[in-house]
Coordinates of C-alpha atoms in Angstrom, one line a residue:
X1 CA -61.4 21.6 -27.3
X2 CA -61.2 24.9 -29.1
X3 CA -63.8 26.5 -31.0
X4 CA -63.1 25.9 -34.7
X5 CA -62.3 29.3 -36.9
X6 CA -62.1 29.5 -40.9
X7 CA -59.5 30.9 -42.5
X8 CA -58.8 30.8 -46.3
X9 CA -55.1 29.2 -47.1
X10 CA -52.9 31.6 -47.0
X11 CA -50.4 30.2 -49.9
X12 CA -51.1 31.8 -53.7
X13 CA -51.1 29.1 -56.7
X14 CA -47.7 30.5 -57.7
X15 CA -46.0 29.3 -54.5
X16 CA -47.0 25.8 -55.0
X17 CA -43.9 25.0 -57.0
X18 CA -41.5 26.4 -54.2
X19 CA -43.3 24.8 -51.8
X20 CA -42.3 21.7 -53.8
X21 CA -39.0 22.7 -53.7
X22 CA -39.1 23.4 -49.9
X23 CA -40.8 20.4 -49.2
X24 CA -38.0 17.9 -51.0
X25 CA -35.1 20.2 -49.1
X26 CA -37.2 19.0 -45.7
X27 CA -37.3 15.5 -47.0
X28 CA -33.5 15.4 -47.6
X29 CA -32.4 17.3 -44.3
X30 CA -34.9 14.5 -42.1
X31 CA -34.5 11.3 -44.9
X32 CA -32.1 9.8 -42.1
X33 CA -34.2 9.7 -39.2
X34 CA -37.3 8.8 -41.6
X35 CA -35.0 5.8 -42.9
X36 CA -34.7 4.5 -39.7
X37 CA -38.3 3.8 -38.9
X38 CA -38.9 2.9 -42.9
X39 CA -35.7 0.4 -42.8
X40 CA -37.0 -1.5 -39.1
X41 CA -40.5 -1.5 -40.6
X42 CA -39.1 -3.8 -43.5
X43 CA -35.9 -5.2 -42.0
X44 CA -36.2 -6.7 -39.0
X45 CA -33.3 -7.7 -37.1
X46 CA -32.1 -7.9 -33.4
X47 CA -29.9 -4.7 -33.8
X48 CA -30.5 -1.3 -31.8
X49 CA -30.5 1.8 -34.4
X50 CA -28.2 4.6 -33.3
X51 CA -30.3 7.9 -32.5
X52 CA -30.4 10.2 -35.2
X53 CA -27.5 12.3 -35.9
X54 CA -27.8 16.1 -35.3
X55 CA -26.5 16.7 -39.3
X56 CA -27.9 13.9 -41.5
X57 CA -26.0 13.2 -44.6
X58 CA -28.1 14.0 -48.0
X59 CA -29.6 11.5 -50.1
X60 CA -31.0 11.6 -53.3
X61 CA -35.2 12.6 -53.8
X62 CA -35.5 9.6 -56.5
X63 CA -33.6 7.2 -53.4
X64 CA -36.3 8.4 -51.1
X65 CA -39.5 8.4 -53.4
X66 CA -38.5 4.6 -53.0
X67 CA -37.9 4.4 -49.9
X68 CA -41.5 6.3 -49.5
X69 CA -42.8 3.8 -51.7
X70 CA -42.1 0.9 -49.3
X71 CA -44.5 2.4 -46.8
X72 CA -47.3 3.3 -48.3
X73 CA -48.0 -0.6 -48.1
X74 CA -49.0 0.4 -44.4
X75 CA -51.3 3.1 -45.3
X76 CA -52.8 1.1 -48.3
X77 CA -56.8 1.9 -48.9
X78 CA -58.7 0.2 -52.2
X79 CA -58.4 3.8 -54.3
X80 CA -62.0 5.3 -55.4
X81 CA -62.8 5.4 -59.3
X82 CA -62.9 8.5 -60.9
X83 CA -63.7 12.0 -59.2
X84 CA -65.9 10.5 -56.8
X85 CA -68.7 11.6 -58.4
X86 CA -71.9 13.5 -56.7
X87 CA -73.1 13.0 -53.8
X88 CA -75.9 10.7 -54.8
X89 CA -73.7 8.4 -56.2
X90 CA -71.7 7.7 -52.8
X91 CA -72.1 5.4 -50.1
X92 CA -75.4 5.6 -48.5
X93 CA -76.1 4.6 -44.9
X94 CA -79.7 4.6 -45.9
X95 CA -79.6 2.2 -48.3
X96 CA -76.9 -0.3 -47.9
X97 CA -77.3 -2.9 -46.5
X98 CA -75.8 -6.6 -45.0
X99 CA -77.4 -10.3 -44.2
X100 CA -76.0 -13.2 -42.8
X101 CA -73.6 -15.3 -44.6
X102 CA -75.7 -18.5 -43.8
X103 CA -78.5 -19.9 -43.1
X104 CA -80.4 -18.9 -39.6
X105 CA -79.7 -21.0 -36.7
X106 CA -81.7 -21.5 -33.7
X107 CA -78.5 -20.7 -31.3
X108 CA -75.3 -20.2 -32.2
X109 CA -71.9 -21.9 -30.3
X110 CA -70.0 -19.8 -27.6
X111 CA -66.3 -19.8 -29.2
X112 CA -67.3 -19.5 -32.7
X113 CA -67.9 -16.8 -35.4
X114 CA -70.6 -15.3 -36.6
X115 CA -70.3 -14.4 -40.5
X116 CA -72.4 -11.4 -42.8
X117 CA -72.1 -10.0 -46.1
X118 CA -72.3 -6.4 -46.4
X119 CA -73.6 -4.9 -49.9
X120 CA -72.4 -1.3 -50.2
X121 CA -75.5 1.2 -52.1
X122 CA -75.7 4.5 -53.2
X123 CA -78.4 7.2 -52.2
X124 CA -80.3 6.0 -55.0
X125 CA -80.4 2.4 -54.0
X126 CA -77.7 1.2 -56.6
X127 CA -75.3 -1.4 -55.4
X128 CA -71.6 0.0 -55.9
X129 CA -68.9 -1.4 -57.4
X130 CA -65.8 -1.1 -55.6
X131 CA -64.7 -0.5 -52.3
X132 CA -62.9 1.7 -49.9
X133 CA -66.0 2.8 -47.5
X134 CA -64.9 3.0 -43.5
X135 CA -67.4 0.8 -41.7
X136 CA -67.8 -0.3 -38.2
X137 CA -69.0 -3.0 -37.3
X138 CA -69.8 -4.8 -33.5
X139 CA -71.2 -7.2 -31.4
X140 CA -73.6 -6.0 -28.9
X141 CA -75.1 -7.0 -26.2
X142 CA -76.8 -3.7 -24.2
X143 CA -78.0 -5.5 -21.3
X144 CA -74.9 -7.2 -20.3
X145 CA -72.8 -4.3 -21.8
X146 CA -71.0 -6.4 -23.5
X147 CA -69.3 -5.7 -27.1
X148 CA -66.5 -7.1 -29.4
X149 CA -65.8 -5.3 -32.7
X150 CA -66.1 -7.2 -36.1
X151 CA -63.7 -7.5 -38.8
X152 CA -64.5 -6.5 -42.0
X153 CA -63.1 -7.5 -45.0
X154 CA -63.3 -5.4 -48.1
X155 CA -63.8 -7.3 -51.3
X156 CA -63.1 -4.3 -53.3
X157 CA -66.5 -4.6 -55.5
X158 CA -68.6 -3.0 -53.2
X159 CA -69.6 -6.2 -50.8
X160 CA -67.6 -6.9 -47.4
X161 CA -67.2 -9.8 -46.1
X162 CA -68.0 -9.0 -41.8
X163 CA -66.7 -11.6 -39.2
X164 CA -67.7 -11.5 -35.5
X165 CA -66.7 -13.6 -32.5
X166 CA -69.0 -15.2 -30.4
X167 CA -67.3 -14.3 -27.0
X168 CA -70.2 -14.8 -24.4
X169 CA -73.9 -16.5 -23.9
X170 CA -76.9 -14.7 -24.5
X171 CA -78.5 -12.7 -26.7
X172 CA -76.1 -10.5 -29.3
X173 CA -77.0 -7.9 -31.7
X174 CA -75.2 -7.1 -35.0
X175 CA -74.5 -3.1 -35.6
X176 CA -73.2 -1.7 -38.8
X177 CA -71.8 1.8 -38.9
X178 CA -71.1 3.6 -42.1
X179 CA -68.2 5.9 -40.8
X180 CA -67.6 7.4 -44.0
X181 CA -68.2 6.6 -47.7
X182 CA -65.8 5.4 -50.0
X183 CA -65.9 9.3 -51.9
X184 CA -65.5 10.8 -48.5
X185 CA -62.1 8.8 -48.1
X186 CA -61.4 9.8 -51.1
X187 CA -61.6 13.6 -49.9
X188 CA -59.2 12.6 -46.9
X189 CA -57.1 11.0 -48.5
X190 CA -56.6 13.8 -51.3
X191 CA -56.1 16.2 -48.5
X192 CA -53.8 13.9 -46.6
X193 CA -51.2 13.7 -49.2
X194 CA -52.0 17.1 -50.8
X195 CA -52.2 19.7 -47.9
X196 CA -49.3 20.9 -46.5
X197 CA -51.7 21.7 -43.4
X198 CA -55.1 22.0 -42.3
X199 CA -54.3 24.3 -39.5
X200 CA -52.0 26.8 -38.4
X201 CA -50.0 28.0 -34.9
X202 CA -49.4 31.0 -32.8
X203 CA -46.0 32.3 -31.6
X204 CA -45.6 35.0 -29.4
X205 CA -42.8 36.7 -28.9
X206 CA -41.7 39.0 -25.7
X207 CA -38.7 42.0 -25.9
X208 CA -37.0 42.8 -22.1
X209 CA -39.7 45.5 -21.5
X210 CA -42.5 43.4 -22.1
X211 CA -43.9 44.4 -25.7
X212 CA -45.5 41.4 -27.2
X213 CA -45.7 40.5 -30.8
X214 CA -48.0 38.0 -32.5
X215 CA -47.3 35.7 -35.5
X216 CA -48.3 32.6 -37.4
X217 CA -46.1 29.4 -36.9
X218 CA -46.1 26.1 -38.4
X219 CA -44.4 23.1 -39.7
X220 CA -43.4 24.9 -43.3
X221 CA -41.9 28.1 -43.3
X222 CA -44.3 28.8 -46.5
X223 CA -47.5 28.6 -44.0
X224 CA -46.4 30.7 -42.0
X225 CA -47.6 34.1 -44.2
X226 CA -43.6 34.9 -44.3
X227 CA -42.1 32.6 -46.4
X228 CA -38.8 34.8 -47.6
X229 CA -38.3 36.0 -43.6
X230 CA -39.2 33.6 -41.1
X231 CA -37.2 31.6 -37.4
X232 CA -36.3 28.6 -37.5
X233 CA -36.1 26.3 -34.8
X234 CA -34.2 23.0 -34.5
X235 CA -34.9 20.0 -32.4
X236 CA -31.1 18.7 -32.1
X237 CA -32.1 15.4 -31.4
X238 CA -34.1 14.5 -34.4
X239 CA -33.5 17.2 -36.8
X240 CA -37.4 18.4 -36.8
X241 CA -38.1 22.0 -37.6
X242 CA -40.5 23.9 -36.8
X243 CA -41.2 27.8 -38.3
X244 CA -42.4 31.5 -37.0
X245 CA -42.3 34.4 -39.3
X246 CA -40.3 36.9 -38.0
X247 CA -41.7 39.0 -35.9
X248 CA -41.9 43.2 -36.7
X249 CA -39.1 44.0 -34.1
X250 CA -38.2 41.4 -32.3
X251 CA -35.1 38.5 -32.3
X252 CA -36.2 35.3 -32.8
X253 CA -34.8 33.5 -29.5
X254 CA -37.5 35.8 -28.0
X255 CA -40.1 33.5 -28.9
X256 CA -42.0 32.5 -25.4
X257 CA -45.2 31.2 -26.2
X258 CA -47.4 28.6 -28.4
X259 CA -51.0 28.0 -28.8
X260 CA -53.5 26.9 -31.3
X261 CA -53.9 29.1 -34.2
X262 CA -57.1 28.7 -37.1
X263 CA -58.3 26.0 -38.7
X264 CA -58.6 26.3 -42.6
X265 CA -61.0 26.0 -45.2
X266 CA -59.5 22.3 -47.2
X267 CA -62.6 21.1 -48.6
X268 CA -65.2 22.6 -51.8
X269 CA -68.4 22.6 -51.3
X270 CA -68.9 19.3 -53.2
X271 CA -66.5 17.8 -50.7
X272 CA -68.2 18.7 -47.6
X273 CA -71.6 17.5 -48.8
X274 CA -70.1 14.3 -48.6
X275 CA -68.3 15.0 -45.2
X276 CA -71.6 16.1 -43.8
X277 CA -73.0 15.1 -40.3
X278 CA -76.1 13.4 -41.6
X279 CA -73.6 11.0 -44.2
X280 CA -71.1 10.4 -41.5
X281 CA -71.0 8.1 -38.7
X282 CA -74.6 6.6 -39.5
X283 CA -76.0 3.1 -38.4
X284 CA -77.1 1.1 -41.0
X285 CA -80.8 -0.2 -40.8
X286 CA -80.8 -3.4 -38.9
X287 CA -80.1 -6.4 -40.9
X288 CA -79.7 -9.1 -38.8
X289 CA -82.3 -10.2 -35.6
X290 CA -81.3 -10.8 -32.4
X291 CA -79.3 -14.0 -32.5
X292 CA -78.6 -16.8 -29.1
X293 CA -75.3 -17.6 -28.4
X294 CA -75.2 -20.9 -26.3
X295 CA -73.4 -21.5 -23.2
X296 CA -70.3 -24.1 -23.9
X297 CA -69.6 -26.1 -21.4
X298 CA -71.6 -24.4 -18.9
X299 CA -69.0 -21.6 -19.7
X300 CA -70.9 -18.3 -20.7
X301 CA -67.9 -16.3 -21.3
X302 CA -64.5 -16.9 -23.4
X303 CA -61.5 -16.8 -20.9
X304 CA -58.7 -14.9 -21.5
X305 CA -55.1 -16.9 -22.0
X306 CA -53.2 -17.6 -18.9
X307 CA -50.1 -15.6 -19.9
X308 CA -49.4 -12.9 -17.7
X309 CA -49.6 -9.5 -20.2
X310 CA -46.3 -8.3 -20.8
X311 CA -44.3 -6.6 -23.9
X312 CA -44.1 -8.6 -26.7
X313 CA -47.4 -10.8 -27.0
X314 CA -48.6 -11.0 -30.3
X315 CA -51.9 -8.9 -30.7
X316 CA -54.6 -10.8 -31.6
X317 CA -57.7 -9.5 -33.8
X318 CA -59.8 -8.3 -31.8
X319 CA -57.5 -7.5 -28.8
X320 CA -60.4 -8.6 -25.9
X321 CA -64.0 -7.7 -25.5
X322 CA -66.5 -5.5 -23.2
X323 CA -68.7 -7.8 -20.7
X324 CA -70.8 -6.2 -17.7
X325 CA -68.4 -2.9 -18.6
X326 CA -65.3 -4.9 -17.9
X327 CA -62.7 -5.4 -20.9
X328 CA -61.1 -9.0 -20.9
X329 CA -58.1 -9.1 -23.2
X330 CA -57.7 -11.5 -25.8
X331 CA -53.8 -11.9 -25.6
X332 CA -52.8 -11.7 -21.9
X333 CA -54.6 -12.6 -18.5
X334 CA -55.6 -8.9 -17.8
X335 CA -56.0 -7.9 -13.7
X336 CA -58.6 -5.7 -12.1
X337 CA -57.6 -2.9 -9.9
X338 CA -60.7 -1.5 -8.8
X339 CA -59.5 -0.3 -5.6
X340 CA -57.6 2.5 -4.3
X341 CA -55.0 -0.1 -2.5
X342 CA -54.9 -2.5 -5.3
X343 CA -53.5 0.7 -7.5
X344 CA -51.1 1.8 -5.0
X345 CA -49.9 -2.0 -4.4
X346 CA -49.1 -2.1 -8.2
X347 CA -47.6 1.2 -8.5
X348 CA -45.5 1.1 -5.4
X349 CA -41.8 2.3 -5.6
X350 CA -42.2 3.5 -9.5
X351 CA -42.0 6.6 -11.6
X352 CA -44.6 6.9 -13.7
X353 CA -43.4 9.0 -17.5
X354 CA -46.6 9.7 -19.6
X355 CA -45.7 11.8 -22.3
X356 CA -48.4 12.4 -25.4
X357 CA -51.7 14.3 -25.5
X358 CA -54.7 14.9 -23.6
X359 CA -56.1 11.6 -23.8
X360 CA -53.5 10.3 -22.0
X361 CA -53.9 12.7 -19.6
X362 CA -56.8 10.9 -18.9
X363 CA -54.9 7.9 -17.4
X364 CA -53.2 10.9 -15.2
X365 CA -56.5 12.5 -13.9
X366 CA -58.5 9.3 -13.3
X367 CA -55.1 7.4 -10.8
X368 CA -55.3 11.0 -9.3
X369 CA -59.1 11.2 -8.9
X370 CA -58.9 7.4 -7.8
X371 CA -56.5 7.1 -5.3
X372 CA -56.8 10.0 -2.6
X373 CA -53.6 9.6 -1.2
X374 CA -52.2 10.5 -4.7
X375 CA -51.7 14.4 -4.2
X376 CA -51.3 16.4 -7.0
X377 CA -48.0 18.9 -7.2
X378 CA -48.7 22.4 -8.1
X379 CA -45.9 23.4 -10.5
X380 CA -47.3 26.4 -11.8
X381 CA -47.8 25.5 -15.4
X382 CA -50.3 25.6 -17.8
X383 CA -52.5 22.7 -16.7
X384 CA -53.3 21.3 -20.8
X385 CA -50.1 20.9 -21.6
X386 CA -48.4 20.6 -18.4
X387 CA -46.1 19.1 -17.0
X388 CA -48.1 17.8 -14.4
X389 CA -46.9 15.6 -11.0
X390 CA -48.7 13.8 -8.6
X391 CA -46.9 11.7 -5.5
X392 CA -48.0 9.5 -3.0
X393 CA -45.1 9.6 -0.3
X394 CA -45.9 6.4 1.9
X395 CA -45.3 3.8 -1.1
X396 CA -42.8 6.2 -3.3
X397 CA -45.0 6.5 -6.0
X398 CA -44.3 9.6 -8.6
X399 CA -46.5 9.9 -11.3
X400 CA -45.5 12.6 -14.2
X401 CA -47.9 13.7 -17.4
X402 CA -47.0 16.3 -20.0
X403 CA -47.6 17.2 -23.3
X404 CA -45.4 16.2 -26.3
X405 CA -44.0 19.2 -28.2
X406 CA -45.5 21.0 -31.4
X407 CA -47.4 20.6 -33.3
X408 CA -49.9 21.1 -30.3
X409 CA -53.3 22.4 -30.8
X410 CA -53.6 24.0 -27.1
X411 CA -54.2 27.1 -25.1
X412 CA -51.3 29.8 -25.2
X413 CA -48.5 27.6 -22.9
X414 CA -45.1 28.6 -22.5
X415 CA -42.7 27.3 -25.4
X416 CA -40.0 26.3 -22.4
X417 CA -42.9 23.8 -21.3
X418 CA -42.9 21.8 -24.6
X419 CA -40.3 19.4 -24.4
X420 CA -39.2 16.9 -27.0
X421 CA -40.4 13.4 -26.4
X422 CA -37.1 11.5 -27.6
X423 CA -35.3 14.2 -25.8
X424 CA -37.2 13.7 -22.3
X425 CA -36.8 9.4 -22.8
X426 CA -32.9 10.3 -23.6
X427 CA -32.4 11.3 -20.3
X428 CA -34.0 8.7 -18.2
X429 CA -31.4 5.9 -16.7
X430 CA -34.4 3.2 -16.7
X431 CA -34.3 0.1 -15.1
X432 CA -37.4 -2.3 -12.8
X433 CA -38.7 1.4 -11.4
X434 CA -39.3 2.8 -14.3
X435 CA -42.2 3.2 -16.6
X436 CA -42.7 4.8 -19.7
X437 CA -46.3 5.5 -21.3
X438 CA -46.5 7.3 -24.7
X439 CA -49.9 8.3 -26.2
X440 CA -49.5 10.0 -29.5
X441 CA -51.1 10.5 -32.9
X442 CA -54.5 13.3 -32.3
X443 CA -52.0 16.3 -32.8
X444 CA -50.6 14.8 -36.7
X445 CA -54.1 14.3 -38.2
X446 CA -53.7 17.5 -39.6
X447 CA -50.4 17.2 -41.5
X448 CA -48.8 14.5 -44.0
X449 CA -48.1 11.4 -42.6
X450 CA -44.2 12.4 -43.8
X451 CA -44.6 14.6 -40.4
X452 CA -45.5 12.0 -37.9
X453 CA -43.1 9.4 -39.5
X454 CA -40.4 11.7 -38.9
X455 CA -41.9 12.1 -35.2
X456 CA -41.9 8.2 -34.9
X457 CA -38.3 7.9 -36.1
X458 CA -36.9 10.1 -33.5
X459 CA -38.9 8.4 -30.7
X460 CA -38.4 5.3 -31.9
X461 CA -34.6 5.2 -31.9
X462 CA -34.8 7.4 -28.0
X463 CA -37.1 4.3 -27.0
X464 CA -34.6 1.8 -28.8
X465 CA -31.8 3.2 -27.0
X466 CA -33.5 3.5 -23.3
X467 CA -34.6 -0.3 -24.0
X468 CA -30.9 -1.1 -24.5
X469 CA -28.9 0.8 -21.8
X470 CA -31.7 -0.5 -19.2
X471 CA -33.8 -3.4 -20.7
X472 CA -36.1 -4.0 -17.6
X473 CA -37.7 -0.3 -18.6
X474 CA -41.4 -0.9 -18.9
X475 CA -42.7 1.1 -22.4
X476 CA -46.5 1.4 -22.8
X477 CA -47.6 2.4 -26.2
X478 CA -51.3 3.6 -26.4
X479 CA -53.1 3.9 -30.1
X480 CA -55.1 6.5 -30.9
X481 CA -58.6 6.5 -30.0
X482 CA -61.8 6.9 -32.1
X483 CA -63.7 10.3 -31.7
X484 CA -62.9 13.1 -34.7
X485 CA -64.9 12.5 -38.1
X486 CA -64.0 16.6 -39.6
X487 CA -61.2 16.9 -42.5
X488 CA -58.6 18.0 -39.3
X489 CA -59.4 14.6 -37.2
X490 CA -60.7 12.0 -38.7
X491 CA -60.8 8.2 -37.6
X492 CA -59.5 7.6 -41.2
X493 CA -56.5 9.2 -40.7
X494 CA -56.7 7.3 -36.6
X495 CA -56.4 4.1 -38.6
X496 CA -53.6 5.2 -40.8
X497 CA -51.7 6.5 -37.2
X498 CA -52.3 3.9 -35.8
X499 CA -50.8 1.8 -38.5
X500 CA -47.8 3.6 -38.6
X501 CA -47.5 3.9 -34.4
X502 CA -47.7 -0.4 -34.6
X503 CA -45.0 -0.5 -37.5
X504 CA -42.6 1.9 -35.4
X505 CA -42.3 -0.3 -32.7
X506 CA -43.1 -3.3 -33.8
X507 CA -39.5 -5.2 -33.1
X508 CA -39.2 -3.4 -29.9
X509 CA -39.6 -4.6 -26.2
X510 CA -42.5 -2.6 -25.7
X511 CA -46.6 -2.8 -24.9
X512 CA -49.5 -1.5 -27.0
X513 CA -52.6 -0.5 -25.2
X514 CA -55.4 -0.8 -27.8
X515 CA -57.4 2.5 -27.6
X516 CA -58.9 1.9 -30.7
X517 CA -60.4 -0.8 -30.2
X518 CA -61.5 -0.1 -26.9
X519 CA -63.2 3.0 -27.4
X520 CA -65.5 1.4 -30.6
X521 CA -65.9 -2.3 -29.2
X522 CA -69.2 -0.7 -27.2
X523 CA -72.3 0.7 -28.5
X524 CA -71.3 4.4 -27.2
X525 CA -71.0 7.6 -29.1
X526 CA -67.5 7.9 -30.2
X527 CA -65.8 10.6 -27.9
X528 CA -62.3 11.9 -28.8
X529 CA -61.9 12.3 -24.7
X530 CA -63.6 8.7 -23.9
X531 CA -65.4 8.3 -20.4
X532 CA -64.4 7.3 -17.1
X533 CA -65.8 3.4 -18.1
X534 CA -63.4 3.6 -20.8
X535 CA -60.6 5.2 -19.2
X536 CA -61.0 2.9 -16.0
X537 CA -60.7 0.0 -18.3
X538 CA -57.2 1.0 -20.4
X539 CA -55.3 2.1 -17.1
X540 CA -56.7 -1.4 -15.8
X541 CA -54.7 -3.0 -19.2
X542 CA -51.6 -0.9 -17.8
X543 CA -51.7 -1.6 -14.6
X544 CA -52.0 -5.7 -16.0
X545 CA -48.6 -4.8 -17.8
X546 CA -46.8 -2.6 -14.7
X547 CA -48.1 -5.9 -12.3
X548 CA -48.8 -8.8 -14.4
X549 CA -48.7 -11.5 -11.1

């Protein structure tokens, strides 16, 4: 991670209306490859899209505001009244509290469900009146590290309605997290749709004799400080663009490295009173005791079903559960590969494609750090962005990681390093050998969701047409994880990525691992790079899908 630098936004009042302007002429230049994903999100059928088209034809703004319209079903939140008031008026995680639904019992069944009512309060003790808060809740069990989390149902008048499963015998323990109030949301949300940004880039630029020259890049040529001279620079497969100001001196196909650039100040300091560390990500006071959950049967755990895991099950709610540190899936009979041999057994004879950020580079670093036989290949680049290759000759295994393109918060890496995702899946043939893993969404918390769509679209037709040229092509989808709670990362804006990320390839052939769930099912701080109990457990779910017999 980098260390965090402020930086007023750069862009006057009086360039707000061209940046209107700018903005629709970026929506009518992408609206194809947006359409796509919009269209299979509310038209399924058994068709395969055709990539997008290097020159999409125009469309009207009015036919898009629709269109635009018809997603924002996926990103709906329960709005919050007014200005959001002061800070005494939001959510508190002092005083709110929850109860159970029912009367006590003396032990509760394994297999069923555990219900609570949770009453939403401000600082001063008053019981709100709508909804819109991010809670957490789980079911805990420290001893047996064991965990499931709840679902919570928001009533939209300031009560919520939590559900919990009862999964395995012993003794469980309700936890309530207030994540962030309903006002704080508010502030997200405001800066989600509003901001063109939250952060900017750095492009360097190299002449023939070596003279470097430093500018500001970004996804809108009007944050980049240059907005009447700037480079433009096309991704031909799916029409993306992404901006430099022109440098002093310099062409602008001299442009040979990226990195992160500042973050800026979004918020007022009303807003970041109710951003602040000690309102955010809070446990509530305890509200329920310690309850007993029954053995059933002389069962003391929930099985998983039979069903090997493959793509195309049905997630349930929750996706599996934590018990003694090992996830069992709620959808698929999930394997255990705890050994060095059972891993190269699986993997054996495959390429391995990850292609995403660093938290899939996790799965990467723990199959190297597992297996010994597994050797890393040096290829002399940038090691946080990659790419990176590791082999294990005896069994044929090749195992590739890198980092998707920009926007890519990252150490200066070379620009010829950051290759398109749907341009890298365009030119793999596929078939049984082949596996595909993509991990994305931590890089596009910091722009419009209008950006990642139009990300999605362009992978999600490359992924269509890999599936359809080679349909025994294993793709692995992994969700976002839980970790930021700033304005630039939130696990608001997680949810809302992850929303969109299950609506891209949702009538697809392909395999979701659940990171979300799995890094907030146990009672562990929230980590945006999880640990290796974590990490162990999701490359164990892809393993389950690579070898499900």
């Amino acid at each position: 991670m980098h260390q965090m630098t402020s930086k007023p936004l750069q862009v006057p009042t009086d360039l707000f209306i061209r940046q209107f302007k700018w903005h629709m002429t970026m929506i009518v230049g992408s609206v194809v490859a947006i359409c796509i994903l919009y269209i299979r999100v509310s038209w399924r059928d058994g068709t395969v899209p055709l990539p997008p088209q290097p020159h999409p034809a125009c469309k009207s703004s009015g036919s898009f505001l629709q269109e635009l319209s018809d997603l924002t079903h996926l990103l709906h939140w329960p709005p919050t009244p007014g200005d959001g008031g002061n800070l005494l008026s939001s959510t508190s995680p002092q005083t709110s509290t929850y109860h159970l639904r029912g009367p006590s019992q003396t032990s509760y069944t394994l297999g069923g469900y555990l219900e609570a009512i949770l009453v939403a309060r401000d600082h001063q003790g008053r019981p709100k009146t709508h909804g819109g808060d991010l809670f957490r809740a789980q079911l805990l069990s420290p001893y047996l590290k064991a965990g499931v989390p709840g679902d919570i149902q928001d009533l939209e008048n300031g009560t919520y309605l939590l559900t919990f499963p009862l999964l395995w015998a012993g003794q469980v323990q309700v936890q309530v997290r207030l994540i962030h109030s309903s006002e704080a949301v508010g502030v997200l949300r405001g800066i989600w749709r509003d901001q063109w940004a939250t952060v900017d880039f750095t492009g360097y630029f190299r002449g023939p004799t070596g003279h470097e020259e430093i500018v500001t890049c970004n996804v809108n040529p009007l944050l980049t400080g240059e907005e009447e001279s700037t480079c433009h620079y096309r991704d031909e497969d799916t029409g993306e663009l992404w901006f430099c100001a022109r440098p002093p001196t310099l062409p602008c196909d001299s442009l040979v490295g990226h990195s992160s650039g500042h973050y800026w100040n979004v918020t007022t300091p009303h807003e970041e009173a109710l951003l602040a560390w000690n309102v955010t990500d809070k446990v509530l006071p305890q509200g329920i005791s310690p309850i007993w959950v029954a053995k059933e049967s002389n069962k003391s755990l929930v099985v998983s079903p039979q069903q090997p895991c493959r793509p195309g099950i049905p997630g349930p709610r929750p996706s599996g559960f934590y018990h003694r540190a090992v996830w069992h899936s709620l959808s698929c009979s999930g394997r255990s590969f705890s050994t060095a041999v059972s891993i190269l057994g699986c993997l054996a004879g495959r390429i391995v494609h990850m292609m995403g950020d660093s938290t899939l580079r996790q799965w990467w670093e723990y199959l190297r750090d597992t297996v010994p036989s597994l050797k890393p290949v040096d290829l002399h680049a940038t090691y946080h962005t990659g790419p990176l290759m590791a082999v294990e000759t005896t069994r044929d295994i090749v195992l590739h990681w890198r980092a998707h393109s920009w926007p890519l918060r990252s150490l200066r890496t070379p620009v010829a390093s950051l290759h398109s995702v749907a341009r890298e899946l365009g030119g793999l043939a596929g078939g049984p050998h082949t596996v595909v893993v993509l991990g994305l969404g931590a890089h596009f918390t910091t722009f419009p969701p209008s950006v990642f769509v139009q990300r999605l679209a362009g992978i999600r037709a490359a992924v269509a047409a890999l599936l359809a040229r080679e349909p025994r092509t294993l793709v692995v989808i992994k969700l976002a994880n839980t970790g930021y709670k700033s304005v630039y990362g939130s696990d608001w804006f997680t949810l809302q990525v992850n929303r969109l990320l299950r609506a891209a390839f949702a009538d697809l052939r392909v395999a979701f691992v659940d990171a979300w769930e799995m890094t907030s099912s146990l009672g562990l701080p929230d980590r945006i790079h999880p640990g290796r109990l974590i990490v162990r457990n999701e490359v164990n779910v892809f393993l389950s899908l690579v070898c499900p017999l």
